[in-house]
Amino acid sequence: MKRLYSILLAACAAALLAWGEVYACPSCFGAPDSPQTEGIKWAILSLLGITGTVLVGVGAFVLYLRKKTLEFNRRFDDMLN
């Protein structure tokens, strides 16, 4: 646990020391009409869309497995009784 805290402390210190570079994100700071800002906005939306699609797929698969497991357990219980 001490190691985790020291890693987190080092990461926070590095972020504070590089505050100028971290703060200069083009999507948050800069010309709102620049092509770079527009490109970053579309990249962020694309990544969110892909991530959301994958998460929905994983959730649907988990629900499918749950349904199949409940059906199997019901049939197994019927066989035993």
mmCIF file of N, CA, C and O in Angstrom:
data_model
loop_
_atom_site.group_PDB
_atom_site.id
_atom_site.type_symbol
_atom_site.label_atom_id
_atom_site.label_comp_id
_atom_site.label_asym_id
_atom_site.label_seq_id
_atom_site.Cartn_x
_atom_site.Cartn_y
_atom_site.Cartn_z
ATOM 1 N N MET A 1 0.820 -1.186 0.000
ATOM 2 C CA MET A 1 0.000 0.000 0.000
ATOM 3 C C MET A 1 0.865 1.251 0.000
ATOM 4 O O MET A 1 0.496 2.225 -0.623
ATOM 5 N N LYS A 2 2.000 1.174 0.701
ATOM 6 C CA LYS A 2 2.900 2.319 0.715
ATOM 7 C C LYS A 2 3.422 2.620 -0.686
ATOM 8 O O LYS A 2 3.572 3.773 -1.061
ATOM 9 N N ARG A 3 3.670 1.549 -1.437
ATOM 10 C CA ARG A 3 4.200 1.732 -2.787
ATOM 11 C C ARG A 3 3.168 2.442 -3.677
ATOM 12 O O ARG A 3 3.520 3.297 -4.480
ATOM 13 N N LEU A 4 1.901 2.082 -3.533
ATOM 14 C CA LEU A 4 0.847 2.710 -4.308
ATOM 15 C C LEU A 4 0.765 4.198 -3.987
ATOM 16 O O LEU A 4 0.652 5.031 -4.887
ATOM 17 N N TYR A 5 0.830 4.528 -2.707
ATOM 18 C CA TYR A 5 0.790 5.934 -2.317
ATOM 19 C C TYR A 5 1.981 6.704 -2.869
ATOM 20 O O TYR A 5 1.847 7.847 -3.304
ATOM 21 N N SER A 6 3.141 6.091 -2.858
ATOM 22 C CA SER A 6 4.320 6.789 -3.373
ATOM 23 C C SER A 6 4.214 6.979 -4.884
ATOM 24 O O SER A 6 4.615 8.021 -5.409
ATOM 25 N N ILE A 7 3.650 6.011 -5.590
ATOM 26 C CA ILE A 7 3.459 6.169 -7.030
ATOM 27 C C ILE A 7 2.452 7.271 -7.324
ATOM 28 O O ILE A 7 2.661 8.109 -8.212
ATOM 29 N N LEU A 8 1.353 7.296 -6.574
ATOM 30 C CA LEU A 8 0.358 8.353 -6.759
ATOM 31 C C LEU A 8 0.926 9.731 -6.431
ATOM 32 O O LEU A 8 0.657 10.707 -7.126
ATOM 33 N N LEU A 9 1.721 9.809 -5.383
ATOM 34 C CA LEU A 9 2.353 11.075 -5.015
ATOM 35 C C LEU A 9 3.312 11.538 -6.104
ATOM 36 O O LEU A 9 3.331 12.719 -6.466
ATOM 37 N N ALA A 10 4.076 10.620 -6.672
ATOM 38 C CA ALA A 10 5.008 10.969 -7.748
ATOM 39 C C ALA A 10 4.250 11.421 -8.997
ATOM 40 O O ALA A 10 4.659 12.373 -9.663
ATOM 41 N N ALA A 11 3.127 10.775 -9.309
ATOM 42 C CA ALA A 11 2.333 11.167 -10.472
ATOM 43 C C ALA A 11 1.736 12.560 -10.282
ATOM 44 O O ALA A 11 1.734 13.381 -11.208
ATOM 45 N N CYS A 12 1.252 12.841 -9.082
ATOM 46 C CA CYS A 12 0.700 14.172 -8.803
ATOM 47 C C CYS A 12 1.793 15.240 -8.867
ATOM 48 O O CYS A 12 1.571 16.330 -9.404
ATOM 49 N N ALA A 13 2.945 14.926 -8.344
ATOM 50 C CA ALA A 13 4.061 15.882 -8.390
ATOM 51 C C ALA A 13 4.474 16.144 -9.829
ATOM 52 O O ALA A 13 4.733 17.289 -10.216
ATOM 53 N N ALA A 14 4.521 15.106 -10.650
ATOM 54 C CA ALA A 14 4.893 15.282 -12.056
ATOM 55 C C ALA A 14 3.853 16.125 -12.782
ATOM 56 O O ALA A 14 4.201 16.981 -13.605
ATOM 57 N N ALA A 15 2.584 15.911 -12.478
ATOM 58 C CA ALA A 15 1.534 16.709 -13.114
ATOM 59 C C ALA A 15 1.621 18.171 -12.692
ATOM 60 O O ALA A 15 1.416 19.078 -13.501
ATOM 61 N N LEU A 16 1.927 18.408 -11.427
ATOM 62 C CA LEU A 16 2.048 19.790 -10.968
ATOM 63 C C LEU A 16 3.277 20.479 -11.560
ATOM 64 O O LEU A 16 3.230 21.672 -11.875
ATOM 65 N N LEU A 17 4.357 19.746 -11.709
ATOM 66 C CA LEU A 17 5.567 20.340 -12.292
ATOM 67 C C LEU A 17 5.386 20.631 -13.780
ATOM 68 O O LEU A 17 5.994 21.568 -14.301
ATOM 69 N N ALA A 18 4.571 19.860 -14.457
ATOM 70 C CA ALA A 18 4.351 20.065 -15.889
ATOM 71 C C ALA A 18 2.999 20.725 -16.139
ATOM 72 O O ALA A 18 2.350 20.481 -17.150
ATOM 73 N N TRP A 19 2.572 21.587 -15.249
ATOM 74 C CA TRP A 19 1.237 22.170 -15.330
ATOM 75 C C TRP A 19 1.015 22.941 -16.621
ATOM 76 O O TRP A 19 -0.045 22.869 -17.219
ATOM 77 N N GLY A 20 2.009 23.638 -17.095
ATOM 78 C CA GLY A 20 1.857 24.396 -18.331
ATOM 79 C C GLY A 20 1.567 23.496 -19.516
ATOM 80 O O GLY A 20 0.716 23.797 -20.356
ATOM 81 N N GLU A 21 2.268 22.391 -19.616
ATOM 82 C CA GLU A 21 2.038 21.458 -20.713
ATOM 83 C C GLU A 21 0.703 20.733 -20.566
ATOM 84 O O GLU A 21 0.017 20.458 -21.546
ATOM 85 N N VAL A 22 0.332 20.406 -19.351
ATOM 86 C CA VAL A 22 -0.926 19.713 -19.114
ATOM 87 C C VAL A 22 -2.106 20.649 -19.379
ATOM 88 O O VAL A 22 -3.107 20.258 -19.967
ATOM 89 N N TYR A 23 -1.977 21.897 -19.004
ATOM 90 C CA TYR A 23 -3.069 22.854 -19.139
ATOM 91 C C TYR A 23 -3.274 23.286 -20.590
ATOM 92 O O TYR A 23 -4.333 23.758 -20.948
ATOM 93 N N ALA A 24 -2.301 23.100 -21.431
ATOM 94 C CA ALA A 24 -2.377 23.595 -22.803
ATOM 95 C C ALA A 24 -3.091 22.638 -23.741
ATOM 96 O O ALA A 24 -2.798 22.592 -24.924
ATOM 97 N N CYS A 25 -4.014 21.880 -23.249
ATOM 98 C CA CYS A 25 -4.790 20.956 -24.080
ATOM 99 C C CYS A 25 -5.592 21.763 -25.100
ATOM 100 O O CYS A 25 -6.322 22.676 -24.735
ATOM 101 N N PRO A 26 -5.506 21.449 -26.387
ATOM 102 C CA PRO A 26 -6.186 22.250 -27.394
ATOM 103 C C PRO A 26 -7.703 22.174 -27.319
ATOM 104 O O PRO A 26 -8.383 23.070 -27.791
ATOM 105 N N SER A 27 -8.245 21.115 -26.765
ATOM 106 C CA SER A 27 -9.703 21.050 -26.674
ATOM 107 C C SER A 27 -10.241 21.910 -25.534
ATOM 108 O O SER A 27 -11.395 22.305 -25.551
ATOM 109 N N CYS A 28 -9.396 22.211 -24.539
ATOM 110 C CA CYS A 28 -9.832 23.017 -23.406
ATOM 111 C C CYS A 28 -9.291 24.448 -23.474
ATOM 112 O O CYS A 28 -9.872 25.358 -22.902
ATOM 113 N N PHE A 29 -8.192 24.626 -24.132
ATOM 114 C CA PHE A 29 -7.525 25.919 -24.134
ATOM 115 C C PHE A 29 -7.056 26.190 -25.547
ATOM 116 O O PHE A 29 -6.358 25.396 -26.143
ATOM 117 N N GLY A 30 -7.442 27.282 -26.102
ATOM 118 C CA GLY A 30 -7.001 27.626 -27.445
ATOM 119 C C GLY A 30 -8.154 28.156 -28.259
ATOM 120 O O GLY A 30 -9.222 28.473 -27.759
ATOM 121 N N ALA A 31 -7.909 28.277 -29.560
ATOM 122 C CA ALA A 31 -8.919 28.810 -30.469
ATOM 123 C C ALA A 31 -10.016 27.770 -30.677
ATOM 124 O O ALA A 31 -9.750 26.660 -31.128
ATOM 125 N N PRO A 32 -11.251 28.125 -30.368
ATOM 126 C CA PRO A 32 -12.324 27.143 -30.500
ATOM 127 C C PRO A 32 -12.644 26.788 -31.954
ATOM 128 O O PRO A 32 -13.265 25.770 -32.213
ATOM 129 N N ASP A 33 -12.218 27.622 -32.912
ATOM 130 C CA ASP A 33 -12.538 27.368 -34.312
ATOM 131 C C ASP A 33 -11.383 26.743 -35.082
ATOM 132 O O ASP A 33 -11.485 26.557 -36.286
ATOM 133 N N SER A 34 -10.293 26.417 -34.405
ATOM 134 C CA SER A 34 -9.143 25.874 -35.121
ATOM 135 C C SER A 34 -9.419 24.439 -35.565
ATOM 136 O O SER A 34 -10.172 23.711 -34.918
ATOM 137 N N PRO A 35 -8.816 24.018 -36.663
ATOM 138 C CA PRO A 35 -9.024 22.644 -37.134
ATOM 139 C C PRO A 35 -8.529 21.598 -36.141
ATOM 140 O O PRO A 35 -9.104 20.506 -36.039
ATOM 141 N N GLN A 36 -7.489 21.938 -35.393
ATOM 142 C CA GLN A 36 -6.968 20.991 -34.413
ATOM 143 C C GLN A 36 -7.993 20.746 -33.305
ATOM 144 O O GLN A 36 -8.215 19.613 -32.887
ATOM 145 N N THR A 37 -8.635 21.794 -32.850
ATOM 146 C CA THR A 37 -9.655 21.657 -31.814
ATOM 147 C C THR A 37 -10.843 20.845 -32.320
ATOM 148 O O THR A 37 -11.362 19.978 -31.604
ATOM 149 N N GLU A 38 -11.259 21.108 -33.534
ATOM 150 C CA GLU A 38 -12.371 20.345 -34.115
ATOM 151 C C GLU A 38 -11.994 18.876 -34.260
ATOM 152 O O GLU A 38 -12.808 17.989 -33.991
ATOM 153 N N GLY A 39 -10.770 18.607 -34.688
ATOM 154 C CA GLY A 39 -10.318 17.228 -34.825
ATOM 155 C C GLY A 39 -10.291 16.498 -33.495
ATOM 156 O O GLY A 39 -10.680 15.331 -33.399
ATOM 157 N N ILE A 40 -9.845 17.186 -32.458
ATOM 158 C CA ILE A 40 -9.795 16.562 -31.129
ATOM 159 C C ILE A 40 -11.209 16.301 -30.606
ATOM 160 O O ILE A 40 -11.467 15.261 -30.005
ATOM 161 N N LYS A 41 -12.123 17.219 -30.870
ATOM 162 C CA LYS A 41 -13.511 16.994 -30.444
ATOM 163 C C LYS A 41 -14.087 15.746 -31.108
ATOM 164 O O LYS A 41 -14.740 14.924 -30.463
ATOM 165 N N TRP A 42 -13.842 15.589 -32.414
ATOM 166 C CA TRP A 42 -14.348 14.414 -33.120
ATOM 167 C C TRP A 42 -13.656 13.145 -32.650
ATOM 168 O O TRP A 42 -14.276 12.076 -32.580
ATOM 169 N N ALA A 43 -12.360 13.249 -32.338
ATOM 170 C CA ALA A 43 -11.632 12.082 -31.834
ATOM 171 C C ALA A 43 -12.196 11.640 -30.485
ATOM 172 O O ALA A 43 -12.375 10.441 -30.247
ATOM 173 N N ILE A 44 -12.482 12.599 -29.621
ATOM 174 C CA ILE A 44 -13.051 12.276 -28.310
ATOM 175 C C ILE A 44 -14.425 11.622 -28.467
ATOM 176 O O ILE A 44 -14.730 10.608 -27.834
ATOM 177 N N LEU A 45 -15.255 12.186 -29.341
ATOM 178 C CA LEU A 45 -16.579 11.599 -29.571
ATOM 179 C C LEU A 45 -16.477 10.198 -30.167
ATOM 180 O O LEU A 45 -17.233 9.289 -29.790
ATOM 181 N N SER A 46 -15.531 10.002 -31.080
ATOM 182 C CA SER A 46 -15.354 8.672 -31.677
ATOM 183 C C SER A 46 -14.929 7.658 -30.633
ATOM 184 O O SER A 46 -15.455 6.536 -30.585
ATOM 185 N N LEU A 47 -13.975 8.035 -29.783
ATOM 186 C CA LEU A 47 -13.516 7.109 -28.746
ATOM 187 C C LEU A 47 -14.621 6.800 -27.743
ATOM 188 O O LEU A 47 -14.753 5.659 -27.291
ATOM 189 N N LEU A 48 -15.410 7.801 -27.396
ATOM 190 C CA LEU A 48 -16.537 7.545 -26.497
ATOM 191 C C LEU A 48 -17.558 6.623 -27.148
ATOM 192 O O LEU A 48 -18.125 5.740 -26.487
ATOM 193 N N GLY A 49 -17.808 6.813 -28.437
ATOM 194 C CA GLY A 49 -18.749 5.950 -29.146
ATOM 195 C C GLY A 49 -18.268 4.516 -29.214
ATOM 196 O O GLY A 49 -19.033 3.577 -28.994
ATOM 197 N N ILE A 50 -16.981 4.328 -29.510
ATOM 198 C CA ILE A 50 -16.426 2.974 -29.581
ATOM 199 C C ILE A 50 -16.461 2.323 -28.204
ATOM 200 O O ILE A 50 -16.873 1.161 -28.062
ATOM 201 N N THR A 51 -16.046 3.064 -27.184
ATOM 202 C CA THR A 51 -16.047 2.523 -25.825
ATOM 203 C C THR A 51 -17.461 2.174 -25.380
ATOM 204 O O THR A 51 -17.698 1.108 -24.792
ATOM 205 N N GLY A 52 -18.410 3.050 -25.663
ATOM 206 C CA GLY A 52 -19.796 2.781 -25.294
ATOM 207 C C GLY A 52 -20.346 1.556 -25.996
ATOM 208 O O GLY A 52 -21.048 0.735 -25.390
ATOM 209 N N THR A 53 -20.009 1.405 -27.281
ATOM 210 C CA THR A 53 -20.477 0.245 -28.039
ATOM 211 C C THR A 53 -19.910 -1.049 -27.462
ATOM 212 O O THR A 53 -20.624 -2.048 -27.307
ATOM 213 N N VAL A 54 -18.631 -1.037 -27.138
ATOM 214 C CA VAL A 54 -18.006 -2.230 -26.564
ATOM 215 C C VAL A 54 -18.630 -2.563 -25.209
ATOM 216 O O VAL A 54 -18.924 -3.727 -24.906
ATOM 217 N N LEU A 55 -18.854 -1.548 -24.377
ATOM 218 C CA LEU A 55 -19.453 -1.794 -23.065
ATOM 219 C C LEU A 55 -20.878 -2.323 -23.184
ATOM 220 O O LEU A 55 -21.286 -3.204 -22.410
ATOM 221 N N VAL A 56 -21.637 -1.803 -24.131
ATOM 222 C CA VAL A 56 -22.996 -2.320 -24.343
ATOM 223 C C VAL A 56 -22.924 -3.770 -24.805
ATOM 224 O O VAL A 56 -23.716 -4.615 -24.354
ATOM 225 N N GLY A 57 -21.980 -4.084 -25.675
ATOM 226 C CA GLY A 57 -21.818 -5.472 -26.120
ATOM 227 C C GLY A 57 -21.454 -6.407 -24.984
ATOM 228 O O GLY A 57 -21.986 -7.513 -24.885
ATOM 229 N N VAL A 58 -20.548 -5.977 -24.125
ATOM 230 C CA VAL A 58 -20.159 -6.797 -22.975
ATOM 231 C C VAL A 58 -21.350 -6.991 -22.040
ATOM 232 O O VAL A 58 -21.606 -8.096 -21.547
ATOM 233 N N GLY A 59 -22.096 -5.921 -21.798
ATOM 234 C CA GLY A 59 -23.276 -6.023 -20.943
ATOM 235 C C GLY A 59 -24.322 -6.957 -21.526
ATOM 236 O O GLY A 59 -24.925 -7.768 -20.806
ATOM 237 N N ALA A 60 -24.532 -6.881 -22.837
ATOM 238 C CA ALA A 60 -25.495 -7.780 -23.487
ATOM 239 C C ALA A 60 -25.032 -9.224 -23.386
ATOM 240 O O ALA A 60 -25.844 -10.137 -23.162
ATOM 241 N N PHE A 61 -23.740 -9.460 -23.531
ATOM 242 C CA PHE A 61 -23.211 -10.826 -23.417
ATOM 243 C C PHE A 61 -23.382 -11.365 -22.002
ATOM 244 O O PHE A 61 -23.734 -12.530 -21.814
ATOM 245 N N VAL A 62 -23.156 -10.515 -21.000
ATOM 246 C CA VAL A 62 -23.337 -10.941 -19.611
ATOM 247 C C VAL A 62 -24.804 -11.297 -19.355
ATOM 248 O O VAL A 62 -25.105 -12.304 -18.708
ATOM 249 N N LEU A 63 -25.717 -10.483 -19.878
ATOM 250 C CA LEU A 63 -27.138 -10.800 -19.709
ATOM 251 C C LEU A 63 -27.516 -12.088 -20.436
ATOM 252 O O LEU A 63 -28.325 -12.883 -19.945
ATOM 253 N N TYR A 64 -26.928 -12.325 -21.606
ATOM 254 C CA TYR A 64 -27.155 -13.571 -22.337
ATOM 255 C C TYR A 64 -26.667 -14.770 -21.523
ATOM 256 O O TYR A 64 -27.371 -15.781 -21.410
ATOM 257 N N LEU A 65 -25.469 -14.647 -20.956
ATOM 258 C CA LEU A 65 -24.946 -15.738 -20.130
ATOM 259 C C LEU A 65 -25.811 -15.971 -18.902
ATOM 260 O O LEU A 65 -26.033 -17.118 -18.492
ATOM 261 N N ARG A 66 -26.316 -14.888 -18.313
ATOM 262 C CA ARG A 66 -27.190 -15.019 -17.142
ATOM 263 C C ARG A 66 -28.461 -15.774 -17.513
ATOM 264 O O ARG A 66 -28.905 -16.684 -16.796
ATOM 265 N N LYS A 67 -29.035 -15.416 -18.653
ATOM 266 C CA LYS A 67 -30.260 -16.078 -19.109
ATOM 267 C C LYS A 67 -30.016 -17.563 -19.349
ATOM 268 O O LYS A 67 -30.813 -18.416 -18.931
ATOM 269 N N LYS A 68 -28.919 -17.891 -20.016
ATOM 270 C CA LYS A 68 -28.602 -19.288 -20.295
ATOM 271 C C LYS A 68 -28.312 -20.066 -19.012
ATOM 272 O O LYS A 68 -28.679 -21.225 -18.879
ATOM 273 N N THR A 69 -27.650 -19.431 -18.058
ATOM 274 C CA THR A 69 -27.351 -20.094 -16.784
ATOM 275 C C THR A 69 -28.626 -20.378 -16.008
ATOM 276 O O THR A 69 -28.791 -21.472 -15.455
ATOM 277 N N LEU A 70 -29.524 -19.417 -15.955
ATOM 278 C CA LEU A 70 -30.797 -19.638 -15.259
ATOM 279 C C LEU A 70 -31.598 -20.750 -15.926
ATOM 280 O O LEU A 70 -32.217 -21.587 -15.245
ATOM 281 N N GLU A 71 -31.592 -20.785 -17.248
ATOM 282 C CA GLU A 71 -32.295 -21.834 -17.974
ATOM 283 C C GLU A 71 -31.663 -23.205 -17.698
ATOM 284 O O GLU A 71 -32.371 -24.191 -17.467
ATOM 285 N N PHE A 72 -30.340 -23.267 -17.691
ATOM 286 C CA PHE A 72 -29.648 -24.523 -17.398
ATOM 287 C C PHE A 72 -29.945 -24.991 -15.980
ATOM 288 O O PHE A 72 -30.229 -26.170 -15.751
ATOM 289 N N ASN A 73 -29.892 -24.082 -15.027
ATOM 290 C CA ASN A 73 -30.166 -24.440 -13.629
ATOM 291 C C ASN A 73 -31.602 -24.936 -13.463
ATOM 292 O O ASN A 73 -31.855 -25.878 -12.718
ATOM 293 N N ARG A 74 -32.536 -24.313 -14.166
ATOM 294 C CA ARG A 74 -33.929 -24.739 -14.075
ATOM 295 C C ARG A 74 -34.079 -26.152 -14.632
ATOM 296 O O ARG A 74 -34.720 -27.016 -14.026
ATOM 297 N N ARG A 75 -33.459 -26.417 -15.789
ATOM 298 C CA ARG A 75 -33.545 -27.761 -16.371
ATOM 299 C C ARG A 75 -32.852 -28.793 -15.490
ATOM 300 O O ARG A 75 -33.322 -29.929 -15.349
ATOM 301 N N PHE A 76 -31.730 -28.439 -14.914
ATOM 302 C CA PHE A 76 -30.990 -29.357 -14.040
ATOM 303 C C PHE A 76 -31.813 -29.673 -12.802
ATOM 304 O O PHE A 76 -31.872 -30.827 -12.362
ATOM 305 N N ASP A 77 -32.470 -28.656 -12.224
ATOM 306 C CA ASP A 77 -33.322 -28.889 -11.049
ATOM 307 C C ASP A 77 -34.513 -29.794 -11.404
ATOM 308 O O ASP A 77 -34.924 -30.630 -10.609
ATOM 309 N N ASP A 78 -35.044 -29.599 -12.610
ATOM 310 C CA ASP A 78 -36.172 -30.444 -13.039
ATOM 311 C C ASP A 78 -35.720 -31.892 -13.212
ATOM 312 O O ASP A 78 -36.500 -32.821 -12.939
ATOM 313 N N MET A 79 -34.498 -32.087 -13.679
ATOM 314 C CA MET A 79 -33.986 -33.461 -13.836
ATOM 315 C C MET A 79 -33.808 -34.147 -12.496
ATOM 316 O O MET A 79 -34.031 -35.352 -12.366
ATOM 317 N N LEU A 80 -33.400 -33.413 -11.486
ATOM 318 C CA LEU A 80 -33.164 -33.997 -10.183
ATOM 319 C C LEU A 80 -34.459 -34.304 -9.436
ATOM 320 O O LEU A 80 -34.508 -35.188 -8.598
ATOM 321 N N ASN A 81 -35.498 -33.548 -9.726
ATOM 322 C CA ASN A 81 -36.772 -33.736 -9.003
ATOM 323 C C ASN A 81 -37.650 -34.672 -9.691
ATOM 324 O O ASN A 81 -37.979 -35.316 -10.367
#
